[in-house]
Amino acid sequence: MDYKARVFYSLLSLAVLTASADARAAVSHFYGGTQVIAGTGYLYADGVATDAAGNLYVVGTFDGHNGAGGTTDFKPGPGADARTPVGYDAYVSKHGPDGTYGWTAVFSSAAPDYVRIDAVAADGSGVYVTGLFSGSADFGPGAGGRVLQSVGGPNRFVAKLTPAGATA
Protein backbone atom coordinates (compact mmCIF):
# COMPACT_ATOMS: atom_id res chain seq x y z
CA MET A 1 0.00 0.00 0.00
CA ASP A 2 1.50 3.35 -0.99
CA TYR A 3 1.87 6.34 1.33
CA LYS A 4 -1.21 8.18 0.04
CA ALA A 5 -3.40 5.12 0.49
CA ARG A 6 -2.09 4.61 4.05
CA VAL A 7 -2.80 8.24 4.92
CA PHE A 8 -6.26 8.06 3.39
CA TYR A 9 -7.09 4.85 5.25
CA SER A 10 -5.71 6.14 8.56
CA LEU A 11 -7.69 9.35 8.42
CA LEU A 12 -10.88 7.76 7.16
CA SER A 13 -10.66 4.98 9.76
CA LEU A 14 -10.54 7.57 12.52
CA ALA A 15 -13.71 9.25 11.31
CA VAL A 16 -16.88 7.34 12.20
CA LEU A 17 -20.05 9.00 11.04
CA THR A 18 -22.91 9.42 13.43
CA ALA A 19 -26.37 10.84 12.98
CA SER A 20 -25.31 14.04 14.77
CA ALA A 21 -24.91 17.19 12.71
CA ASP A 22 -21.37 17.80 14.07
CA ALA A 23 -19.92 14.48 12.96
CA ARG A 24 -21.48 13.84 9.56
CA ALA A 25 -18.43 13.45 7.33
CA ALA A 26 -15.37 11.28 6.99
CA VAL A 27 -12.63 13.59 5.77
CA SER A 28 -9.37 12.46 4.27
CA HIS A 29 -6.41 14.13 2.67
CA PHE A 30 -4.96 12.20 -0.23
CA TYR A 31 -3.70 12.90 -3.73
CA GLY A 32 -3.38 16.57 -2.91
CA GLY A 33 -7.07 17.09 -2.15
CA THR A 34 -9.75 16.55 0.42
CA GLN A 35 -12.52 14.03 -0.09
CA VAL A 36 -15.74 13.96 1.92
CA ILE A 37 -18.20 11.09 2.20
CA ALA A 38 -21.24 12.38 4.08
CA GLY A 39 -24.39 10.88 5.47
CA THR A 40 -26.91 10.89 8.26
CA GLY A 41 -26.45 7.28 9.41
CA TYR A 42 -23.36 5.44 10.61
CA LEU A 43 -20.49 4.96 8.14
CA TYR A 44 -17.28 2.99 8.70
CA ALA A 45 -14.23 2.51 6.49
CA ASP A 46 -12.77 -0.93 7.17
CA GLY A 47 -10.14 -1.38 4.47
CA VAL A 48 -8.39 0.06 1.45
CA ALA A 49 -6.48 -1.29 -1.55
CA THR A 50 -4.85 0.15 -4.64
CA ASP A 51 -4.37 -1.41 -8.04
CA ALA A 52 -1.39 -1.05 -10.42
CA ALA A 53 -3.07 1.92 -12.13
CA GLY A 54 -3.26 3.80 -8.81
CA ASN A 55 -7.03 3.47 -8.32
CA LEU A 56 -8.08 3.45 -4.68
CA TYR A 57 -10.77 1.06 -3.37
CA VAL A 58 -12.33 1.76 0.02
CA VAL A 59 -14.53 -0.86 1.72
CA GLY A 60 -16.67 -0.66 4.82
CA THR A 61 -20.15 -0.76 6.28
CA PHE A 62 -22.98 1.69 6.65
CA ASP A 63 -26.03 1.31 8.82
CA GLY A 64 -29.70 2.08 8.53
CA HIS A 65 -30.60 -0.01 11.59
CA ASN A 66 -31.38 1.04 15.15
CA GLY A 67 -33.01 4.26 14.07
CA ALA A 68 -29.87 5.65 12.37
CA GLY A 69 -31.67 5.70 9.02
CA GLY A 70 -30.71 8.25 6.45
CA THR A 71 -28.62 8.06 3.33
CA THR A 72 -24.92 8.27 2.53
CA ASP A 73 -23.59 10.21 -0.44
CA PHE A 74 -20.53 8.29 -1.60
CA LYS A 75 -19.65 10.81 -4.34
CA PRO A 76 -17.39 13.58 -3.03
CA GLY A 77 -17.94 17.02 -4.50
CA PRO A 78 -20.72 18.05 -6.88
CA GLY A 79 -23.38 15.56 -7.86
CA ALA A 80 -24.45 12.63 -5.75
CA ASP A 81 -24.37 8.87 -5.48
CA ALA A 82 -26.72 8.59 -2.50
CA ARG A 83 -27.47 5.17 -1.03
CA THR A 84 -29.93 4.22 1.69
CA PRO A 85 -28.90 1.13 3.66
CA VAL A 86 -31.51 -1.54 4.35
CA GLY A 87 -29.77 -2.92 7.45
CA TYR A 88 -26.06 -3.32 8.13
CA ASP A 89 -24.85 -3.04 4.53
CA ALA A 90 -21.34 -3.17 3.04
CA TYR A 91 -19.87 -0.99 0.29
CA VAL A 92 -16.92 -0.89 -2.10
CA SER A 93 -16.04 2.54 -3.52
CA LYS A 94 -13.57 3.24 -6.30
CA HIS A 95 -11.61 6.50 -6.65
CA GLY A 96 -9.18 7.30 -9.45
CA PRO A 97 -5.46 8.01 -8.93
CA ASP A 98 -6.25 11.73 -8.77
CA GLY A 99 -9.07 11.21 -6.23
CA THR A 100 -11.96 11.44 -8.71
CA TYR A 101 -14.98 9.36 -7.82
CA GLY A 102 -15.56 6.21 -9.84
CA TRP A 103 -18.42 4.14 -8.40
CA THR A 104 -19.85 2.47 -5.31
CA ALA A 105 -21.19 -1.08 -5.13
CA VAL A 106 -23.39 -2.07 -2.18
CA PHE A 107 -23.97 -5.54 -0.71
CA SER A 108 -27.23 -5.28 1.24
CA SER A 109 -29.09 -7.13 3.96
CA ALA A 110 -32.33 -6.61 5.83
CA ALA A 111 -32.06 -5.87 9.56
CA PRO A 112 -31.20 -7.67 11.79
CA ASP A 113 -29.06 -9.46 9.17
CA TYR A 114 -25.75 -7.94 8.12
CA VAL A 115 -22.94 -7.90 5.56
CA ARG A 116 -19.41 -6.92 6.61
CA ILE A 117 -16.29 -6.74 4.44
CA ASP A 118 -13.05 -7.68 6.23
CA ALA A 119 -10.48 -7.41 3.45
CA VAL A 120 -10.02 -6.05 -0.07
CA ALA A 121 -7.47 -6.60 -2.84
CA ALA A 122 -7.37 -5.22 -6.38
CA ASP A 123 -5.59 -5.95 -9.63
CA GLY A 124 -6.20 -5.14 -13.29
CA SER A 125 -8.99 -7.71 -13.61
CA GLY A 126 -11.12 -6.55 -10.69
CA VAL A 127 -11.63 -6.04 -6.99
CA TYR A 128 -11.80 -8.94 -4.54
CA VAL A 129 -13.50 -8.70 -1.16
CA THR A 130 -14.11 -11.13 1.67
CA GLY A 131 -16.14 -10.90 4.81
CA LEU A 132 -19.11 -12.20 6.80
CA PHE A 133 -22.85 -12.16 6.31
CA SER A 134 -25.82 -13.45 8.26
CA GLY A 135 -29.34 -14.21 7.17
CA SER A 136 -30.17 -13.13 3.65
CA ALA A 137 -27.76 -10.87 1.73
CA ASP A 138 -27.75 -9.44 -1.80
CA PHE A 139 -24.28 -9.64 -3.38
CA GLY A 140 -25.34 -8.38 -6.80
CA PRO A 141 -25.01 -4.61 -6.95
CA GLY A 142 -27.74 -3.17 -9.14
CA ALA A 143 -30.90 -4.68 -10.58
CA GLY A 144 -31.38 -8.43 -10.39
CA GLY A 145 -29.02 -9.10 -7.50
CA ARG A 146 -27.50 -12.31 -6.22
CA VAL A 147 -29.23 -13.16 -2.97
CA LEU A 148 -27.57 -15.75 -0.73
CA GLN A 149 -28.89 -17.25 2.51
CA SER A 150 -26.47 -18.07 5.35
CA VAL A 151 -26.57 -21.53 6.85
CA GLY A 152 -26.65 -21.52 10.66
CA GLY A 153 -24.80 -18.50 12.03
CA PRO A 154 -22.67 -16.03 10.10
CA ASN A 155 -21.05 -17.35 6.91
CA ARG A 156 -17.91 -16.19 5.07
CA PHE A 157 -18.01 -14.94 1.48
CA VAL A 158 -15.57 -14.02 -1.27
CA ALA A 159 -16.80 -11.79 -4.09
CA LYS A 160 -15.23 -10.31 -7.20
CA LEU A 161 -16.27 -7.03 -8.79
CA THR A 162 -15.25 -5.99 -12.30
CA PRO A 163 -13.24 -2.79 -12.79
CA ALA A 164 -16.62 -1.14 -13.55
CA GLY A 165 -18.16 -2.28 -10.24
CA ALA A 166 -20.41 -5.12 -11.43
CA THR A 167 -20.41 -8.53 -9.75
CA ALA A 168 -18.15 -10.84 -11.74
Backbone as JSON, one array per atom type, in Angstrom:
{
  "sequence": "MDYKARVFYSLLSLAVLTASADARAAVSHFYGGTQVIAGTGYLYADGVATDAAGNLYVVGTFDGHNGAGGTTDFKPGPGADARTPVGYDAYVSKHGPDGTYGWTAVFSSAAPDYVRIDAVAADGSGVYVTGLFSGSADFGPGAGGRVLQSVGGPNRFVAKLTPAGATA",
  "N": [[0.86, -1.16, 0.0], [0.66, 2.17, -0.91], [2.01, 5.36, 0.26], [0.07, 7.47, 0.13], [-2.34, 6.04, 0.09], [-2.18, 4.78, 2.6], [-2.3, 7.02, 4.29], [-4.82, 8.04, 3.61], [-6.47, 5.85, 4.4], [-5.86, 5.74, 7.16], [-6.79, 8.25, 8.11], [-9.5, 8.18, 7.31], [-10.36, 5.93, 8.69], [-10.32, 6.83, 11.28], [-12.45, 8.51, 11.38], [-15.68, 8.18, 12.2], [-18.91, 8.11, 11.17], [-21.75, 9.63, 12.58], [-25.22, 10.09, 13.44], [-25.38, 12.67, 14.28], [-25.28, 16.2, 13.73], [-22.78, 17.41, 13.96], [-20.86, 15.51, 13.39], [-20.81, 14.46, 10.7], [-19.26, 13.73, 8.5], [-16.7, 11.87, 6.86], [-13.47, 12.72, 6.58], [-10.72, 12.97, 4.46], [-7.28, 13.33, 3.5], [-5.78, 13.08, 0.59], [-3.9, 12.44, -2.36], [-3.38, 15.12, -2.86], [-5.75, 16.51, -2.32], [-8.93, 17.06, -0.67], [-11.33, 14.74, 0.35], [-14.75, 14.07, 0.86], [-17.09, 12.01, 2.38], [-20.35, 11.88, 3.03], [-23.11, 11.55, 5.32], [-26.21, 10.65, 7.0], [-26.49, 8.51, 8.62], [-24.72, 5.8, 10.22], [-21.33, 5.35, 9.26], [-18.6, 3.44, 8.26], [-15.18, 2.96, 7.5], [-13.43, 0.22, 6.55], [-11.3, -0.94, 5.21], [-8.73, -0.68, 2.66], [-7.45, -0.64, -0.66], [-5.12, -0.55, -3.4], [-4.78, -0.54, -6.95], [-2.6, -1.5, -9.74], [-2.8, 0.64, -11.48], [-3.16, 2.77, -9.83], [-5.66, 3.3, -8.82], [-7.94, 3.71, -6.1], [-9.51, 1.73, -3.7], [-12.03, 1.68, -1.4], [-13.43, 0.03, 1.35], [-16.2, -0.85, 3.46], [-18.74, -0.52, 6.02], [-22.14, 0.57, 6.26], [-24.97, 1.88, 8.0], [-28.39, 1.45, 8.48], [-29.91, 0.71, 10.51], [-31.34, 0.4, 13.83], [-32.55, 2.88, 14.14], [-30.84, 4.73, 12.99], [-31.01, 5.29, 10.26], [-31.42, 7.3, 7.29], [-29.35, 8.48, 4.51], [-26.34, 7.89, 2.62], [-24.01, 9.78, 0.88], [-21.88, 8.8, -1.41], [-20.36, 10.03, -3.33], [-17.88, 12.29, -3.53], [-17.8, 15.89, -3.6], [-19.42, 17.84, -6.26], [-22.67, 16.77, -7.47], [-24.19, 13.53, -6.88], [-24.12, 10.3, -5.34], [-26.13, 8.82, -3.82], [-26.99, 6.52, -1.29], [-29.22, 4.4, 0.43], [-29.09, 2.52, 3.24], [-30.33, -0.8, 3.92], [-30.12, -2.45, 6.11], [-27.5, -3.52, 8.04], [-25.26, -2.77, 5.9], [-22.76, -3.38, 3.34], [-20.1, -1.72, 1.54], [-18.23, -0.99, -1.47], [-16.08, 1.31, -2.72], [-14.77, 3.07, -5.49], [-12.05, 5.13, -6.37], [-10.31, 7.3, -8.51], [-6.76, 7.62, -9.49], [-6.23, 10.31, -9.12], [-8.03, 11.01, -7.23], [-10.62, 11.33, -8.13], [-14.07, 10.44, -8.18], [-15.25, 7.15, -8.79], [-17.14, 4.8, -8.63], [-19.66, 3.18, -6.57], [-20.36, 0.13, -5.09], [-22.86, -1.79, -3.51], [-23.46, -4.21, -1.04], [-26.22, -5.67, 0.25], [-28.39, -6.15, 3.12], [-31.21, -7.19, 5.08], [-32.29, -5.77, 8.11], [-32.45, -7.78, 11.04], [-30.17, -8.82, 9.88], [-26.81, -8.89, 8.43], [-24.05, -7.57, 6.45], [-20.61, -7.66, 6.19], [-17.48, -6.43, 5.22], [-14.25, -7.66, 5.39], [-11.72, -7.63, 4.19], [-9.87, -6.4, 1.34], [-8.67, -6.58, -2.01], [-7.02, -5.64, -5.02], [-6.56, -5.84, -8.56], [-5.63, -5.64, -12.04], [-7.78, -7.0, -13.18], [-9.99, -6.82, -11.57], [-11.76, -6.29, -8.43], [-11.42, -7.75, -5.29], [-13.17, -9.0, -2.55], [-13.68, -10.01, 0.84], [-15.55, -11.35, 3.56], [-18.09, -11.39, 6.15], [-21.46, -12.6, 6.43], [-24.85, -12.6, 7.56], [-28.0, -14.3, 7.74], [-30.07, -13.28, 5.09], [-28.55, -12.02, 2.2], [-27.77, -9.64, -0.36], [-25.65, -9.9, -2.94], [-25.33, -8.82, -5.41], [-24.69, -6.02, -6.85], [-26.88, -3.53, -8.03], [-29.66, -3.93, -10.36], [-31.52, -6.98, -10.26], [-29.65, -8.62, -8.72], [-27.9, -10.93, -6.49], [-28.87, -12.99, -4.38], [-28.02, -14.53, -1.37], [-28.36, -17.03, 1.16], [-27.47, -17.41, 4.51], [-26.17, -20.26, 6.26], [-27.02, -21.6, 9.25], [-25.2, -19.85, 11.62], [-23.32, -16.79, 11.16], [-21.83, -16.61, 7.9], [-18.92, -16.96, 5.78], [-17.82, -15.06, 2.93], [-16.59, -14.64, -0.42], [-16.12, -12.32, -2.91], [-16.06, -11.06, -6.25], [-15.61, -8.08, -8.02], [-16.02, -6.39, -11.11], [-13.77, -4.16, -12.93], [-15.5, -2.07, -13.46], [-17.33, -2.18, -11.44], [-19.38, -4.09, -11.35], [-20.81, -7.23, -10.3], [-18.75, -9.99, -10.69]],
  "CA": [[0.0, 0.0, 0.0], [1.5, 3.35, -0.99], [1.87, 6.34, 1.33], [-1.21, 8.18, 0.04], [-3.4, 5.12, 0.49], [-2.09, 4.61, 4.05], [-2.8, 8.24, 4.92], [-6.26, 8.06, 3.39], [-7.09, 4.85, 5.25], [-5.71, 6.14, 8.56], [-7.69, 9.35, 8.42], [-10.88, 7.76, 7.16], [-10.66, 4.98, 9.76], [-10.54, 7.57, 12.52], [-13.71, 9.25, 11.31], [-16.88, 7.34, 12.2], [-20.05, 9.0, 11.04], [-22.91, 9.42, 13.43], [-26.37, 10.84, 12.98], [-25.31, 14.04, 14.77], [-24.91, 17.19, 12.71], [-21.37, 17.8, 14.07], [-19.92, 14.48, 12.96], [-21.48, 13.84, 9.56], [-18.43, 13.45, 7.33], [-15.37, 11.28, 6.99], [-12.63, 13.59, 5.77], [-9.37, 12.46, 4.27], [-6.41, 14.13, 2.67], [-4.96, 12.2, -0.23], [-3.7, 12.9, -3.73], [-3.38, 16.57, -2.91], [-7.07, 17.09, -2.15], [-9.75, 16.55, 0.42], [-12.52, 14.03, -0.09], [-15.74, 13.96, 1.92], [-18.2, 11.09, 2.2], [-21.24, 12.38, 4.08], [-24.39, 10.88, 5.47], [-26.91, 10.89, 8.26], [-26.45, 7.28, 9.41], [-23.36, 5.44, 10.61], [-20.49, 4.96, 8.14], [-17.28, 2.99, 8.7], [-14.23, 2.51, 6.49], [-12.77, -0.93, 7.17], [-10.14, -1.38, 4.47], [-8.39, 0.06, 1.45], [-6.48, -1.29, -1.55], [-4.85, 0.15, -4.64], [-4.37, -1.41, -8.04], [-1.39, -1.05, -10.42], [-3.07, 1.92, -12.13], [-3.26, 3.8, -8.81], [-7.03, 3.47, -8.32], [-8.08, 3.45, -4.68], [-10.77, 1.06, -3.37], [-12.33, 1.76, 0.02], [-14.53, -0.86, 1.72], [-16.67, -0.66, 4.82], [-20.15, -0.76, 6.28], [-22.98, 1.69, 6.65], [-26.03, 1.31, 8.82], [-29.7, 2.08, 8.53], [-30.6, -0.01, 11.59], [-31.38, 1.04, 15.15], [-33.01, 4.26, 14.07], [-29.87, 5.65, 12.37], [-31.67, 5.7, 9.02], [-30.71, 8.25, 6.45], [-28.62, 8.06, 3.33], [-24.92, 8.27, 2.53], [-23.59, 10.21, -0.44], [-20.53, 8.29, -1.6], [-19.65, 10.81, -4.34], [-17.39, 13.58, -3.03], [-17.94, 17.02, -4.5], [-20.72, 18.05, -6.88], [-23.38, 15.56, -7.86], [-24.45, 12.63, -5.75], [-24.37, 8.87, -5.48], [-26.72, 8.59, -2.5], [-27.47, 5.17, -1.03], [-29.93, 4.22, 1.69], [-28.9, 1.13, 3.66], [-31.51, -1.54, 4.35], [-29.77, -2.92, 7.45], [-26.06, -3.32, 8.13], [-24.85, -3.04, 4.53], [-21.34, -3.17, 3.04], [-19.87, -0.99, 0.29], [-16.92, -0.89, -2.1], [-16.04, 2.54, -3.52], [-13.57, 3.24, -6.3], [-11.61, 6.5, -6.65], [-9.18, 7.3, -9.45], [-5.46, 8.01, -8.93], [-6.25, 11.73, -8.77], [-9.07, 11.21, -6.23], [-11.96, 11.44, -8.71], [-14.98, 9.36, -7.82], [-15.56, 6.21, -9.84], [-18.42, 4.14, -8.4], [-19.85, 2.47, -5.31], [-21.19, -1.08, -5.13], [-23.39, -2.07, -2.18], [-23.97, -5.54, -0.71], [-27.23, -5.28, 1.24], [-29.09, -7.13, 3.96], [-32.33, -6.61, 5.83], [-32.06, -5.87, 9.56], [-31.2, -7.67, 11.79], [-29.06, -9.46, 9.17], [-25.75, -7.94, 8.12], [-22.94, -7.9, 5.56], [-19.41, -6.92, 6.61], [-16.29, -6.74, 4.44], [-13.05, -7.68, 6.23], [-10.48, -7.41, 3.45], [-10.02, -6.05, -0.07], [-7.47, -6.6, -2.84], [-7.37, -5.22, -6.38], [-5.59, -5.95, -9.63], [-6.2, -5.14, -13.29], [-8.99, -7.71, -13.61], [-11.12, -6.55, -10.69], [-11.63, -6.04, -6.99], [-11.8, -8.94, -4.54], [-13.5, -8.7, -1.16], [-14.11, -11.13, 1.67], [-16.14, -10.9, 4.81], [-19.11, -12.2, 6.8], [-22.85, -12.16, 6.31], [-25.82, -13.45, 8.26], [-29.34, -14.21, 7.17], [-30.17, -13.13, 3.65], [-27.76, -10.87, 1.73], [-27.75, -9.44, -1.8], [-24.28, -9.64, -3.38], [-25.34, -8.38, -6.8], [-25.01, -4.61, -6.95], [-27.74, -3.17, -9.14], [-30.9, -4.68, -10.58], [-31.38, -8.43, -10.39], [-29.02, -9.1, -7.5], [-27.5, -12.31, -6.22], [-29.23, -13.16, -2.97], [-27.57, -15.75, -0.73], [-28.89, -17.25, 2.51], [-26.47, -18.07, 5.35], [-26.57, -21.53, 6.85], [-26.65, -21.52, 10.66], [-24.8, -18.5, 12.03], [-22.67, -16.03, 10.1], [-21.05, -17.35, 6.91], [-17.91, -16.19, 5.07], [-18.01, -14.94, 1.48], [-15.57, -14.02, -1.27], [-16.8, -11.79, -4.09], [-15.23, -10.31, -7.2], [-16.27, -7.03, -8.79], [-15.25, -5.99, -12.3], [-13.24, -2.79, -12.79], [-16.62, -1.14, -13.55], [-18.16, -2.28, -10.24], [-20.41, -5.12, -11.43], [-20.41, -8.53, -9.75], [-18.15, -10.84, -11.74]],
  "C": [[0.91, 1.23, 0.0], [1.17, 4.35, 0.13], [0.5, 7.03, 1.31], [-2.37, 7.3, 0.48], [-3.38, 4.91, 2.0], [-2.63, 5.83, 4.78], [-4.31, 8.31, 4.8], [-6.96, 7.09, 4.34], [-7.02, 5.25, 6.72], [-6.69, 7.23, 8.94], [-9.15, 8.93, 8.34], [-11.28, 6.79, 8.25], [-10.94, 5.69, 11.07], [-11.89, 8.28, 12.55], [-14.88, 8.28, 11.19], [-18.06, 8.29, 12.17], [-21.13, 8.63, 12.03], [-24.05, 10.25, 12.87], [-26.33, 12.29, 13.44], [-24.82, 14.98, 13.68], [-23.43, 17.52, 12.78], [-20.41, 16.74, 13.54], [-20.51, 13.73, 11.78], [-20.56, 13.44, 8.43], [-17.12, 12.78, 7.7], [-14.49, 12.07, 6.04], [-11.24, 12.98, 5.66], [-8.59, 13.39, 3.37], [-5.53, 13.17, 1.88], [-4.93, 12.76, -1.64], [-3.85, 14.41, -3.86], [-4.73, 17.22, -2.73], [-7.8, 16.49, -0.97], [-10.99, 15.91, -0.15], [-13.47, 13.89, 1.1], [-16.81, 12.96, 1.5], [-19.15, 11.41, 3.34], [-22.54, 11.6, 4.12], [-25.0, 11.17, 6.81], [-27.0, 9.64, 9.11], [-25.02, 7.04, 9.87], [-22.6, 4.95, 9.39], [-19.11, 4.6, 8.67], [-16.46, 2.62, 7.49], [-13.4, 1.41, 7.14], [-11.55, -1.43, 6.42], [-9.92, -0.57, 3.22], [-7.38, -0.76, 0.65], [-6.27, -0.39, -2.75], [-4.51, -0.89, -5.7], [-3.14, -0.82, -8.73], [-1.56, 0.3, -11.1], [-3.2, 3.07, -11.13], [-4.67, 4.08, -8.33], [-7.1, 3.04, -6.86], [-9.46, 2.84, -4.43], [-10.93, 1.09, -1.86], [-13.52, 0.85, 0.29], [-14.94, -0.58, 3.16], [-18.13, -1.01, 4.94], [-20.85, 0.56, 6.54], [-24.3, 1.14, 7.12], [-27.3, 2.13, 8.74], [-30.55, 1.48, 9.63], [-30.57, 0.8, 12.88], [-31.72, 2.52, 15.08], [-32.03, 5.22, 13.43], [-30.44, 6.18, 11.07], [-30.8, 6.56, 8.15], [-30.01, 7.64, 5.27], [-27.17, 8.49, 3.44], [-24.64, 8.63, 1.09], [-22.13, 9.81, -0.62], [-19.72, 9.1, -2.61], [-19.2, 12.14, -3.74], [-17.61, 14.68, -4.06], [-19.32, 17.14, -5.1], [-21.35, 16.75, -7.36], [-23.58, 14.67, -6.66], [-24.51, 11.19, -6.22], [-24.88, 8.43, -4.11], [-27.28, 7.18, -2.41], [-28.13, 5.13, 0.33], [-29.76, 2.77, 2.12], [-30.21, 0.51, 4.13], [-31.31, -1.99, 5.79], [-28.32, -2.54, 7.68], [-25.5, -3.73, 6.78], [-23.36, -2.75, 4.36], [-21.21, -2.45, 1.71], [-18.43, -1.16, -0.17], [-16.98, 0.36, -2.96], [-14.71, 2.64, -4.24], [-13.32, 4.73, -6.53], [-10.39, 6.41, -7.55], [-7.89, 7.75, -8.78], [-5.41, 9.47, -8.51], [-7.35, 12.04, -7.75], [-10.47, 11.33, -6.8], [-12.79, 10.2, -8.36], [-15.25, 8.47, -9.01], [-16.95, 5.61, -9.67], [-18.47, 3.58, -6.98], [-20.78, 1.29, -5.55], [-21.62, -1.37, -3.69], [-23.86, -3.52, -2.11], [-24.95, -5.31, 0.44], [-27.84, -6.46, 1.96], [-30.24, -6.43, 4.65], [-32.07, -6.81, 7.33], [-32.93, -6.98, 10.13], [-30.02, -8.38, 11.12], [-27.99, -8.42, 8.84], [-24.8, -8.5, 7.07], [-21.77, -7.03, 6.02], [-18.24, -7.37, 5.77], [-15.07, -6.61, 5.35], [-11.79, -7.31, 5.48], [-10.79, -7.12, 1.99], [-8.65, -6.14, -0.75], [-7.91, -6.23, -4.25], [-6.21, -5.5, -7.32], [-6.27, -5.47, -10.91], [-7.49, -5.8, -13.71], [-10.18, -7.46, -12.71], [-10.74, -6.3, -9.25], [-12.16, -7.27, -6.27], [-12.06, -8.55, -3.09], [-13.9, -9.98, -0.45], [-14.65, -10.59, 2.97], [-17.15, -11.89, 5.35], [-20.49, -11.68, 6.44], [-23.72, -13.11, 7.12], [-27.18, -13.26, 7.62], [-29.29, -14.17, 5.66], [-29.39, -11.89, 3.22], [-27.72, -10.85, 0.21], [-26.34, -9.02, -2.22], [-24.21, -9.19, -4.82], [-25.69, -6.91, -6.89], [-25.86, -4.32, -8.19], [-28.95, -4.08, -9.25], [-30.62, -6.17, -10.72], [-30.79, -9.07, -9.15], [-28.63, -10.55, -7.5], [-27.7, -12.54, -4.74], [-28.76, -14.53, -2.49], [-28.16, -15.82, 0.68], [-27.81, -17.96, 3.33], [-27.05, -19.35, 5.94], [-26.1, -21.51, 8.3], [-26.35, -20.09, 11.03], [-24.19, -17.75, 10.86], [-21.84, -16.93, 9.18], [-20.05, -16.41, 6.26], [-18.29, -16.11, 3.59], [-16.76, -14.36, 0.85], [-16.33, -13.56, -2.5], [-15.8, -11.04, -4.96], [-16.12, -9.31, -7.91], [-15.39, -6.71, -9.99], [-14.68, -4.58, -12.07], [-14.35, -1.72, -12.88], [-17.58, -1.24, -12.37], [-19.27, -3.31, -10.29], [-19.9, -6.41, -10.79], [-19.92, -9.4, -10.89], [-18.54, -12.29, -11.54]]
}
